[in-house]
PDB file of C-alpha atoms in Angstrom:
ATOM      1  CA  MET A   1       0.000   0.000   0.000  1.00 44.00           C
ATOM      2  CA  LEU A   2       2.951   2.290   0.512  1.00 45.00           C
ATOM      3  CA  LEU A   3       3.830   1.837  -3.172  1.00 44.00           C
ATOM      4  CA  ALA A   4       0.246   2.673  -4.139  1.00 46.00           C
ATOM      5  CA  SER A   5       0.353   5.864  -2.081  1.00 49.00           C
ATOM      6  CA  LYS A   6       3.598   6.949  -3.723  1.00 46.00           C
ATOM      7  CA  GLN A   7       2.239   6.250  -7.198  1.00 48.00           C
ATOM      8  CA  LEU A   8      -0.985   8.134  -6.457  1.00 48.00           C
ATOM      9  CA  ALA A   9       1.015  11.117  -5.170  1.00 51.00           C
ATOM     10  CA  TRP A  10       3.152  11.060  -8.333  1.00 46.00           C
ATOM     11  CA  ALA A  11       0.036  10.998 -10.512  1.00 49.00           C
ATOM     12  CA  LYS A  12      -1.392  14.024  -8.709  1.00 47.00           C
ATOM     13  CA  MET A  13       1.911  15.884  -9.026  1.00 47.00           C
ATOM     14  CA  VAL A  14       2.051  15.556 -12.818  1.00 45.00           C
ATOM     15  CA  GLY A  15      -1.641  16.301 -13.111  1.00 46.00           C
ATOM     16  CA  ARG A  16      -2.690  12.938 -14.588  1.00 47.00           C
ATOM     17  CA  ALA A  17      -5.634  10.845 -13.532  1.00 44.00           C
ATOM     18  CA  PRO A  18      -4.319   7.437 -12.437  1.00 42.00           C
ATOM     19  CA  GLU A  19      -5.349   4.212 -14.121  1.00 40.00           C
ATOM     20  CA  TYR A  20      -5.797   1.078 -12.054  1.00 37.00           C
ATOM     21  CA  LYS A  21      -4.876  -2.594 -12.150  1.00 38.00           C
ATOM     22  CA  GLU A  22      -5.632  -5.554  -9.915  1.00 38.00           C
ATOM     23  CA  ILE A  23      -2.903  -6.891  -7.625  1.00 38.00           C
ATOM     24  CA  GLY A  24      -3.483 -10.169  -5.829  1.00 42.00           C
ATOM     25  CA  LEU A  25      -1.731 -11.120  -2.583  1.00 41.00           C
ATOM     26  CA  GLY A  26      -2.048 -14.576  -1.066  1.00 40.00           C
ATOM     27  CA  ALA A  27      -0.398 -17.868  -0.165  1.00 41.00           C
ATOM     28  CA  PHE A  28      -0.167 -20.802  -2.588  1.00 40.00           C
ATOM     29  CA  GLY A  29      -2.933 -23.291  -1.890  1.00 43.00           C
ATOM     30  CA  GLY A  30      -4.387 -21.167   0.899  1.00 43.00           C
ATOM     31  CA  SER A  31      -7.824 -19.669   1.024  1.00 42.00           C
ATOM     32  CA  LEU A  32      -6.608 -16.227   1.962  1.00 40.00           C
ATOM     33  CA  HIS A  33      -6.518 -13.868  -1.024  1.00 40.00           C
ATOM     34  CA  TYR A  34      -6.366 -10.065  -0.821  1.00 37.00           C
ATOM     35  CA  THR A  35      -7.012  -7.830  -3.831  1.00 39.00           C
ATOM     36  CA  SER A  36      -6.432  -4.084  -3.803  1.00 40.00           C
ATOM     37  CA  ARG A  37      -6.841  -1.326  -6.352  1.00 41.00           C
ATOM     38  CA  VAL A  38      -3.447   0.252  -6.981  1.00 38.00           C
ATOM     39  CA  PRO A  39      -3.004   3.220  -9.334  1.00 41.00           C
ATOM     40  CA  GLU A  40      -1.216   2.186 -12.492  1.00 40.00           C
ATOM     41  CA  THR A  41       0.801   5.144 -13.673  1.00 41.00           C
ATOM     42  CA  ALA A  42       3.381   5.524 -16.384  1.00 42.00           C
ATOM     43  CA  VAL A  43       6.024   4.469 -13.864  1.00 40.00           C
ATOM     44  CA  SER A  44       4.323   1.172 -13.042  1.00 38.00           C
ATOM     45  CA  ARG A  45       3.713   0.450 -16.728  1.00 42.00           C
ATOM     46  CA  GLY A  46       7.345   1.186 -17.563  1.00 42.00           C
ATOM     47  CA  ARG A  47       6.507   3.841 -20.125  1.00 46.00           C
ATOM     48  CA  ALA A  48       8.486   7.041 -20.372  1.00 51.00           C
ATOM     49  CA  LEU A  49       6.849  10.444 -20.419  1.00 57.00           C
ATOM     50  CA  ALA A  50       8.194  13.728 -21.747  1.00 71.00           C
ATOM     51  CA  ASP A  51       7.234  15.570 -18.581  1.00 79.00           C
ATOM     52  CA  PHE A  52       7.958  19.101 -17.422  1.00 80.00           C
ATOM     53  CA  LYS A  53      11.408  18.178 -16.066  1.00 86.00           C
ATOM     54  CA  THR A  54      12.392  16.435 -19.298  1.00 88.00           C
ATOM     55  CA  HIS A  55      11.401  19.397 -21.452  1.00 88.00           C
ATOM     56  CA  ILE A  56      13.110  22.050 -19.333  1.00 90.00           C
ATOM     57  CA  THR A  57      16.278  19.948 -19.069  1.00 92.00           C
ATOM     58  CA  ALA A  58      16.484  19.374 -22.818  1.00 93.00           C
ATOM     59  CA  SER A  59      15.784  22.993 -23.737  1.00 94.00           C
ATOM     60  CA  THR A  60      18.294  24.233 -21.158  1.00 95.00           C
ATOM     61  CA  VAL A  61      21.058  22.010 -22.536  1.00 96.00           C
ATOM     62  CA  LEU A  62      20.114  23.125 -26.032  1.00 97.00           C
ATOM     63  CA  GLY A  63      20.107  26.778 -24.925  1.00 96.00           C
ATOM     64  CA  ILE A  64      23.582  26.486 -23.412  1.00 97.00           C
ATOM     65  CA  THR A  65      24.852  24.928 -26.640  1.00 97.00           C
ATOM     66  CA  TYR A  66      23.144  27.575 -28.771  1.00 97.00           C
ATOM     67  CA  GLY A  67      24.500  30.475 -26.695  1.00 96.00           C
ATOM     68  CA  ALA A  68      27.997  28.974 -26.596  1.00 97.00           C
ATOM     69  CA  ALA A  69      27.982  28.490 -30.366  1.00 96.00           C
ATOM     70  CA  GLY A  70      26.977  32.116 -30.876  1.00 95.00           C
ATOM     71  CA  PHE A  71      29.709  33.319 -28.535  1.00 96.00           C
ATOM     72  CA  TYR A  72      32.611  31.129 -29.697  1.00 95.00           C
ATOM     73  CA  LEU A  73      31.789  30.615 -33.381  1.00 94.00           C
ATOM     74  CA  TYR A  74      30.096  33.845 -34.426  1.00 92.00           C
ATOM     75  CA  GLY A  75      31.579  36.368 -32.019  1.00 92.00           C
ATOM     76  CA  ILE A  76      28.282  37.388 -30.420  1.00 94.00           C
ATOM     77  CA  SER A  77      28.839  39.185 -27.129  1.00 93.00           C
ATOM     78  CA  LEU A  78      28.505  37.223 -23.903  1.00 94.00           C
ATOM     79  CA  PRO A  79      25.424  39.105 -22.581  1.00 93.00           C
ATOM     80  CA  HIS A  80      23.498  38.531 -25.819  1.00 93.00           C
ATOM     81  CA  SER A  81      24.570  34.877 -25.890  1.00 95.00           C
ATOM     82  CA  VAL A  82      23.415  34.351 -22.304  1.00 95.00           C
ATOM     83  CA  VAL A  83      20.055  35.984 -23.028  1.00 93.00           C
ATOM     84  CA  ALA A  84      19.593  33.836 -26.142  1.00 95.00           C
ATOM     85  CA  GLY A  85      20.415  30.672 -24.216  1.00 95.00           C
ATOM     86  CA  THR A  86      17.964  31.647 -21.487  1.00 94.00           C
ATOM     87  CA  LEU A  87      15.243  32.331 -24.042  1.00 93.00           C
ATOM     88  CA  CYS A  88      15.815  28.921 -25.616  1.00 95.00           C
ATOM     89  CA  SER A  89      15.549  27.291 -22.196  1.00 93.00           C
ATOM     90  CA  VAL A  90      12.282  29.035 -21.314  1.00 91.00           C
ATOM     91  CA  ALA A  91      10.852  28.434 -24.804  1.00 93.00           C
ATOM     92  CA  GLY A  92      11.088  24.712 -24.157  1.00 92.00           C
ATOM     93  CA  MET A  93       8.142  25.120 -21.792  1.00 89.00           C
ATOM     94  CA  LEU A  94       6.013  27.391 -23.994  1.00 90.00           C
ATOM     95  CA  PRO A  95       4.012  24.682 -25.816  1.00 89.00           C
ATOM     96  CA  ASP A  96       2.668  23.459 -22.476  1.00 84.00           C
ATOM     97  CA  LEU A  97       0.821  26.736 -21.970  1.00 83.00           C
ATOM     98  CA  ASP A  98      -2.166  24.803 -23.304  1.00 81.00           C
ATOM     99  CA  SER A  99      -1.669  22.048 -20.733  1.00 75.00           C
ATOM    100  CA  ASP A 100      -4.546  21.077 -18.449  1.00 66.00           C
ATOM    101  CA  SER A 101      -2.062  20.475 -15.646  1.00 66.00           C
ATOM    102  CA  GLY A 102      -1.420  23.381 -13.295  1.00 62.00           C
ATOM    103  CA  VAL A 103       2.364  22.940 -12.961  1.00 69.00           C
ATOM    104  CA  PRO A 104       3.489  23.674 -16.569  1.00 68.00           C
ATOM    105  CA  LEU A 105       1.042  26.543 -16.983  1.00 73.00           C
ATOM    106  CA  ARG A 106       1.931  28.173 -13.668  1.00 78.00           C
ATOM    107  CA  GLU A 107       5.698  27.853 -13.998  1.00 79.00           C
ATOM    108  CA  THR A 108       5.811  28.880 -17.659  1.00 80.00           C
ATOM    109  CA  MET A 109       3.610  31.935 -17.164  1.00 85.00           C
ATOM    110  CA  CYS A 110       5.819  33.061 -14.274  1.00 87.00           C
ATOM    111  CA  PHE A 111       8.939  32.867 -16.455  1.00 84.00           C
ATOM    112  CA  VAL A 112       7.280  34.610 -19.396  1.00 87.00           C
ATOM    113  CA  ALA A 113       5.735  37.332 -17.223  1.00 89.00           C
ATOM    114  CA  VAL A 114       9.179  38.187 -15.860  1.00 89.00           C
ATOM    115  CA  LEU A 115      11.112  37.941 -19.131  1.00 87.00           C
ATOM    116  CA  VAL A 116       8.827  39.993 -21.390  1.00 89.00           C
ATOM    117  CA  PRO A 117       9.135  43.293 -19.445  1.00 89.00           C
ATOM    118  CA  MET A 118      12.906  42.814 -19.292  1.00 88.00           C
ATOM    119  CA  LEU A 119      13.087  42.271 -23.059  1.00 86.00           C
ATOM    120  CA  THR A 120      11.121  45.468 -23.706  1.00 88.00           C
ATOM    121  CA  LEU A 121      13.442  47.760 -21.724  1.00 87.00           C
ATOM    122  CA  ARG A 122      15.008  49.153 -24.900  1.00 85.00           C
ATOM    123  CA  ARG A 123      11.513  49.950 -26.150  1.00 84.00           C
ATOM    124  CA  PHE A 124      10.841  51.819 -22.935  1.00 88.00           C
ATOM    125  CA  TYR A 125      14.006  53.871 -23.380  1.00 87.00           C
ATOM    126  CA  GLN A 126      13.011  54.560 -26.975  1.00 84.00           C
ATOM    127  CA  PHE A 127       9.711  55.993 -25.733  1.00 85.00           C
ATOM    128  CA  GLY A 128      11.621  58.319 -23.402  1.00 88.00           C
ATOM    129  CA  TRP A 129       9.900  57.028 -20.264  1.00 90.00           C
ATOM    130  CA  THR A 130      11.158  57.749 -16.764  1.00 90.00           C
ATOM    131  CA  PRO A 131      12.325  54.863 -14.537  1.00 89.00           C
ATOM    132  CA  GLU A 132       9.127  55.211 -12.492  1.00 91.00           C
ATOM    133  CA  THR A 133       6.985  54.848 -15.594  1.00 92.00           C
ATOM    134  CA  MET A 134       9.019  51.851 -16.729  1.00 91.00           C
ATOM    135  CA  ALA A 135       8.565  50.147 -13.365  1.00 91.00           C
ATOM    136  CA  PHE A 136       4.813  50.776 -13.421  1.00 93.00           C
ATOM    137  CA  VAL A 137       4.356  49.514 -16.983  1.00 92.00           C
ATOM    138  CA  ALA A 138       6.518  46.453 -16.252  1.00 92.00           C
ATOM    139  CA  GLY A 139       4.308  45.643 -13.262  1.00 92.00           C
ATOM    140  CA  VAL A 140       1.163  45.999 -15.358  1.00 93.00           C
ATOM    141  CA  MET A 141       2.668  43.756 -18.042  1.00 92.00           C
ATOM    142  CA  TYR A 142       3.550  41.130 -15.435  1.00 92.00           C
ATOM    143  CA  VAL A 143       0.005  41.025 -14.067  1.00 92.00           C
ATOM    144  CA  ALA A 144      -1.538  41.029 -17.566  1.00 92.00           C
ATOM    145  CA  ILE A 145       0.655  38.143 -18.748  1.00 90.00           C
ATOM    146  CA  ARG A 146       0.647  36.127 -15.529  1.00 87.00           C
ATOM    147  CA  PHE A 147      -3.099  36.218 -14.985  1.00 88.00           C
ATOM    148  CA  GLY A 148      -4.744  37.622 -18.124  1.00 88.00           C
ATOM    149  CA  ILE A 149      -2.978  35.635 -20.841  1.00 86.00           C
ATOM    150  CA  GLY A 150      -2.700  32.657 -18.514  1.00 80.00           C
ATOM    151  CA  PHE A 151      -6.481  32.649 -18.094  1.00 83.00           C
ATOM    152  CA  LEU A 152      -7.039  32.918 -21.850  1.00 84.00           C
ATOM    153  CA  PHE A 153      -4.767  29.959 -22.549  1.00 82.00           C
ATOM    154  CA  LYS A 154      -6.440  27.871 -19.861  1.00 78.00           C
ATOM    155  CA  ARG A 155      -9.923  28.822 -21.016  1.00 80.00           C
ATOM    156  CA  PHE A 156      -9.701  28.746 -24.800  1.00 79.00           C
ATOM    157  CA  THR A 157      -6.869  26.387 -25.778  1.00 80.00           C
ATOM    158  CA  LYS A 158      -6.822  22.620 -26.068  1.00 80.00           C
ATOM    159  CA  HIS A 159      -3.814  20.503 -25.132  1.00 75.00           C
ATOM    160  CA  ARG A 160      -1.932  19.380 -28.237  1.00 76.00           C
ATOM    161  CA  GLY A 161      -3.987  21.819 -30.301  1.00 80.00           C
ATOM    162  CA  MET A 162      -2.567  24.471 -32.652  1.00 87.00           C
ATOM    163  CA  TRP A 163      -0.300  25.827 -29.918  1.00 88.00           C
ATOM    164  CA  HIS A 164       1.612  22.550 -30.346  1.00 87.00           C
ATOM    165  CA  SER A 165       2.623  23.261 -33.947  1.00 91.00           C
ATOM    166  CA  PHE A 166       5.257  24.816 -36.188  1.00 94.00           C
ATOM    167  CA  PRO A 167       3.169  27.977 -36.805  1.00 94.00           C
ATOM    168  CA  ALA A 168       3.014  28.511 -33.033  1.00 94.00           C
ATOM    169  CA  ALA A 169       6.819  28.228 -32.845  1.00 95.00           C
ATOM    170  CA  LEU A 170       7.156  30.914 -35.521  1.00 96.00           C
ATOM    171  CA  ILE A 171       4.617  33.100 -33.692  1.00 95.00           C
ATOM    172  CA  ALA A 172       6.695  32.881 -30.505  1.00 95.00           C
ATOM    173  CA  GLY A 173       9.844  33.720 -32.457  1.00 95.00           C
ATOM    174  CA  MET A 174       8.281  36.745 -34.185  1.00 95.00           C
ATOM    175  CA  ILE A 175       6.957  38.116 -30.896  1.00 93.00           C
ATOM    176  CA  THR A 176      10.464  37.802 -29.464  1.00 93.00           C
ATOM    177  CA  TYR A 177      11.919  39.606 -32.492  1.00 93.00           C
ATOM    178  CA  LEU A 178       9.490  42.510 -32.066  1.00 91.00           C
ATOM    179  CA  LEU A 179      10.124  42.772 -28.327  1.00 89.00           C
ATOM    180  CA  CYS A 180      13.931  42.578 -28.460  1.00 86.00           C
ATOM    181  CA  LEU A 181      14.781  46.008 -29.799  1.00 80.00           C
ATOM    182  CA  SER A 182      18.437  46.184 -30.830  1.00 79.00           C
ATOM    183  CA  PRO A 183      20.466  48.285 -33.280  1.00 76.00           C
ATOM    184  CA  GLU A 184      21.724  45.066 -34.848  1.00 84.00           C
ATOM    185  CA  ILE A 185      19.179  43.020 -36.782  1.00 88.00           C
ATOM    186  CA  GLY A 186      21.364  39.930 -36.441  1.00 90.00           C
ATOM    187  CA  ILE A 187      21.175  40.041 -32.639  1.00 93.00           C
ATOM    188  CA  ARG A 188      17.389  40.257 -32.706  1.00 93.00           C
ATOM    189  CA  ALA A 189      17.202  37.356 -35.155  1.00 94.00           C
ATOM    190  CA  PHE A 190      19.645  35.368 -33.014  1.00 96.00           C
ATOM    191  CA  LYS A 191      17.367  35.694 -29.984  1.00 95.00           C
ATOM    192  CA  ALA A 192      14.190  35.061 -31.995  1.00 95.00           C
ATOM    193  CA  TRP A 193      15.556  31.838 -33.458  1.00 96.00           C
ATOM    194  CA  ALA A 194      16.599  30.768 -29.957  1.00 97.00           C
ATOM    195  CA  VAL A 195      12.935  30.844 -28.964  1.00 96.00           C
ATOM    196  CA  VAL A 196      11.925  28.923 -32.098  1.00 97.00           C
ATOM    197  CA  LEU A 197      14.606  26.325 -31.400  1.00 97.00           C
ATOM    198  CA  GLY A 198      13.517  25.812 -27.786  1.00 95.00           C
ATOM    199  CA  PHE A 199       9.872  25.640 -28.828  1.00 96.00           C
ATOM    200  CA  VAL A 200      10.549  23.046 -31.537  1.00 95.00           C
ATOM    201  CA  SER A 201      12.642  20.967 -29.127  1.00 94.00           C
ATOM    202  CA  HIS A 202       9.511  20.533 -27.023  1.00 92.00           C
ATOM    203  CA  LEU A 203       7.512  19.402 -30.057  1.00 92.00           C
ATOM    204  CA  PHE A 204      10.295  17.010 -31.077  1.00 92.00           C
ATOM    205  CA  LEU A 205      10.413  15.382 -27.637  1.00 91.00           C
ATOM    206  CA  ASP A 206       6.634  14.980 -27.625  1.00 88.00           C
ATOM    207  CA  GLU A 207       6.842  13.080 -30.896  1.00 87.00           C
ATOM    208  CA  ILE A 208       9.800  10.974 -29.759  1.00 87.00           C
ATOM    209  CA  TYR A 209       7.971   9.950 -26.587  1.00 83.00           C
ATOM    210  CA  SER A 210       4.836   9.082 -28.551  1.00 75.00           C
ATOM    211  CA  VAL A 211       6.643   5.933 -29.736  1.00 69.00           C
ATOM    212  CA  ASP A 212       6.623   3.170 -27.100  1.00 63.00           C
ATOM    213  CA  LEU A 213       9.838   1.155 -27.298  1.00 59.00           C
ATOM    214  CA  ASN A 214       9.556  -0.578 -23.927  1.00 64.00           C
ATOM    215  CA  GLY A 215       7.634  -3.625 -25.136  1.00 57.00           C
ATOM    216  CA  LYS A 216       8.570  -6.418 -27.489  1.00 58.00           C
ATOM    217  CA  LYS A 217       6.901  -4.547 -30.336  1.00 62.00           C
ATOM    218  CA  ILE A 218       7.153  -0.900 -31.263  1.00 61.00           C
ATOM    219  CA  ARG A 219       3.802   0.769 -30.569  1.00 64.00           C
ATOM    220  CA  ILE A 220       2.715   4.176 -31.801  1.00 67.00           C
ATOM    221  CA  LYS A 221       0.674   6.052 -29.224  1.00 65.00           C
ATOM    222  CA  LYS A 222      -2.425   8.065 -30.031  1.00 63.00           C
ATOM    223  CA  SER A 223      -0.494  11.264 -29.324  1.00 60.00           C
ATOM    224  CA  SER A 224       1.777  10.664 -32.327  1.00 66.00           C
ATOM    225  CA  GLY A 225       1.529  13.463 -34.878  1.00 64.00           C
ATOM    226  CA  THR A 226      -0.201  15.906 -32.535  1.00 69.00           C
ATOM    227  CA  ALA A 227       2.896  18.028 -31.829  1.00 73.00           C
ATOM    228  CA  MET A 228       4.995  18.540 -34.970  1.00 84.00           C
ATOM    229  CA  LYS A 229       2.259  19.657 -37.340  1.00 89.00           C
ATOM    230  CA  PHE A 230       1.190  22.542 -39.536  1.00 90.00           C
ATOM    231  CA  LEU A 231      -2.568  22.091 -39.191  1.00 89.00           C
ATOM    232  CA  GLY A 232      -4.813  20.897 -36.385  1.00 85.00           C
ATOM    233  CA  ASP A 233      -8.276  19.359 -36.262  1.00 84.00           C
ATOM    234  CA  ASN A 234     -10.044  22.629 -35.449  1.00 86.00           C
ATOM    235  CA  MET A 235     -10.476  24.834 -38.526  1.00 90.00           C
ATOM    236  CA  ILE A 236     -11.130  27.981 -36.448  1.00 89.00           C
ATOM    237  CA  ALA A 237      -7.891  27.437 -34.520  1.00 88.00           C
ATOM    238  CA  ASN A 238      -6.029  26.909 -37.808  1.00 90.00           C
ATOM    239  CA  VAL A 239      -7.357  30.134 -39.330  1.00 92.00           C
ATOM    240  CA  LEU A 240      -6.643  32.066 -36.143  1.00 91.00           C
ATOM    241  CA  ALA A 241      -3.080  30.731 -35.881  1.00 91.00           C
ATOM    242  CA  TYR A 242      -2.192  31.537 -39.475  1.00 94.00           C
ATOM    243  CA  GLY A 243      -3.942  34.900 -39.231  1.00 93.00           C
ATOM    244  CA  VAL A 244      -1.765  35.827 -36.241  1.00 93.00           C
ATOM    245  CA  LEU A 245       1.284  34.501 -38.088  1.00 94.00           C
ATOM    246  CA  VAL A 246       0.569  36.675 -41.135  1.00 93.00           C
ATOM    247  CA  GLY A 247      -0.102  39.725 -38.956  1.00 93.00           C
ATOM    248  CA  LEU A 248       3.150  39.300 -37.047  1.00 93.00           C
ATOM    249  CA  GLY A 249       5.002  38.695 -40.296  1.00 92.00           C
ATOM    250  CA  TYR A 250       3.692  42.006 -41.597  1.00 91.00           C
ATOM    251  CA  LEU A 251       4.833  43.801 -38.416  1.00 90.00           C
ATOM    252  CA  VAL A 252       8.304  42.244 -38.721  1.00 90.00           C
ATOM    253  CA  LEU A 253       8.620  43.399 -42.336  1.00 90.00           C
ATOM    254  CA  VAL A 254       7.462  46.907 -41.396  1.00 88.00           C
ATOM    255  CA  ASP A 255       9.923  46.956 -38.494  1.00 85.00           C
ATOM    256  CA  ARG A 256      12.762  46.052 -40.842  1.00 80.00           C
ATOM    257  CA  GLY A 257      11.650  48.687 -43.351  1.00 76.00           C
ATOM    258  CA  MET A 258      11.093  46.123 -46.096  1.00 72.00           C
ATOM    259  CA  ILE A 259       7.526  47.269 -46.739  1.00 73.00           C
ATOM    260  CA  ALA A 260       5.715  50.523 -46.044  1.00 64.00           C
ATOM    261  CA  GLU A 261       3.276  50.733 -43.180  1.00 60.00           C
ATOM    262  CA  ILE A 262      -0.357  50.881 -44.247  1.00 58.00           C
ATOM    263  CA  GLN A 263      -1.645  54.375 -43.570  1.00 56.00           C
ATOM    264  CA  PRO A 264      -5.296  54.959 -42.594  1.00 52.00           C
ATOM    265  CA  GLU A 265      -5.869  57.231 -45.592  1.00 51.00           C
ATOM    266  CA  ASN A 266      -4.758  54.434 -47.935  1.00 51.00           C
ATOM    267  CA  MET A 267      -6.910  51.741 -46.356  1.00 46.00           C
ATOM    268  CA  SER A 268     -10.199  53.003 -47.891  1.00 51.00           C
ATOM    269  CA  ALA A 269      -8.673  52.932 -51.375  1.00 53.00           C
ATOM    270  CA  GLY A 270      -7.373  49.420 -50.777  1.00 49.00           C
ATOM    271  CA  PHE A 271     -10.744  48.179 -49.587  1.00 49.00           C
ATOM    272  CA  GLN A 272     -12.418  49.853 -52.579  1.00 57.00           C
ATOM    273  CA  SER A 273     -10.050  48.053 -54.983  1.00 58.00           C
ATOM    274  CA  ILE A 274     -10.839  44.730 -53.336  1.00 54.00           C
ATOM    275  CA  ALA A 275     -14.569  45.452 -53.533  1.00 57.00           C
ATOM    276  CA  ASP A 276     -14.300  46.360 -57.232  1.00 62.00           C
ATOM    277  CA  ALA A 277     -12.391  43.161 -57.983  1.00 59.00           C
ATOM    278  CA  LEU A 278     -14.982  41.065 -56.145  1.00 57.00           C
ATOM    279  CA  GLY A 279     -17.769  42.863 -58.018  1.00 62.00           C
ATOM    280  CA  ARG A 280     -16.195  42.145 -61.400  1.00 66.00           C
ATOM    281  CA  THR A 281     -15.695  38.510 -60.435  1.00 63.00           C
ATOM    282  CA  ALA A 282     -19.337  38.190 -59.415  1.00 62.00           C
ATOM    283  CA  GLU A 283     -20.486  39.722 -62.717  1.00 68.00           C
ATOM    284  CA  PHE A 284     -18.302  37.299 -64.687  1.00 63.00           C
ATOM    285  CA  VAL A 285     -19.671  34.296 -62.778  1.00 59.00           C
ATOM    286  CA  ASN A 286     -23.245  35.541 -63.279  1.00 64.00           C
ATOM    287  CA  GLU A 287     -22.764  35.983 -67.044  1.00 71.00           C
ATOM    288  CA  ALA A 288     -21.209  32.519 -67.345  1.00 63.00           C
ATOM    289  CA  ALA A 289     -24.151  31.007 -65.456  1.00 61.00           C
ATOM    290  CA  GLN A 290     -26.658  32.766 -67.727  1.00 70.00           C
ATOM    291  CA  GLN A 291     -24.898  31.544 -70.854  1.00 68.00           C
ATOM    292  CA  GLN A 292     -24.886  27.994 -69.523  1.00 61.00           C
ATOM    293  CA  THR A 293     -28.617  28.242 -68.786  1.00 64.00           C
ATOM    294  CA  SER A 294     -29.451  29.585 -72.265  1.00 65.00           C
ATOM    295  CA  ARG A 295     -27.712  26.598 -73.844  1.00 61.00           C
TER     296      ARG A 295
END
């Protein structure tokens, strides 16, 4: 029973409902037989799980390697290399923002809520804010991210949904690029790709652990293919994800000066052109339908 208690405590810690199996205790040939219900977890079944500790360990090792490579091979300064490695480490937890378990969501939101205001310090200086204003805005950002965005993820996302995907990794990288203001474009890209790398490492581990190699035969779990994907099962989530991706891509291109920012006075003309094109298309389809009917 002590083993059962430990397994039940482990199941509660990782936020998984335990499964059960029968265990019989008794003497050979005797009439005494005791059967208890013991929680059967991944430990008792011998299956490995890519849990929170596994993800953060892998992304941290990857972040150290990434930062060291930038410092020794490409001459990136030590502070920027350390920040990039840290971002890669934290990004390894980002996909689990859609987790139903409280531990990944709570820990990840705490890290993100602290890092984002720190990354936007250069933006604050660019705005000419006083230190008092910066401190106030940073506090507001922490509360908004920690509780506001955390609530939205918990309320509206599904575990292994579109937040576990390649588009989501690019979204995280683009947000990092826009937040990390730096005179050097290469430094911003270096940090943005660190986030993408850490994010993808999480997806890769999820797929690796979806293959059960502990038995005599290789078994593919139901979770296979739900992490490293471009499209999910929910069409609304797909459209929303790619819409955000396109919007962030536009902001990145504007930030780099590759395209001109859309001005309000030009938006009406753009919408009018689209409306005219749609009108001409509708007229063409209508004429074609009438000709087909007359035949």
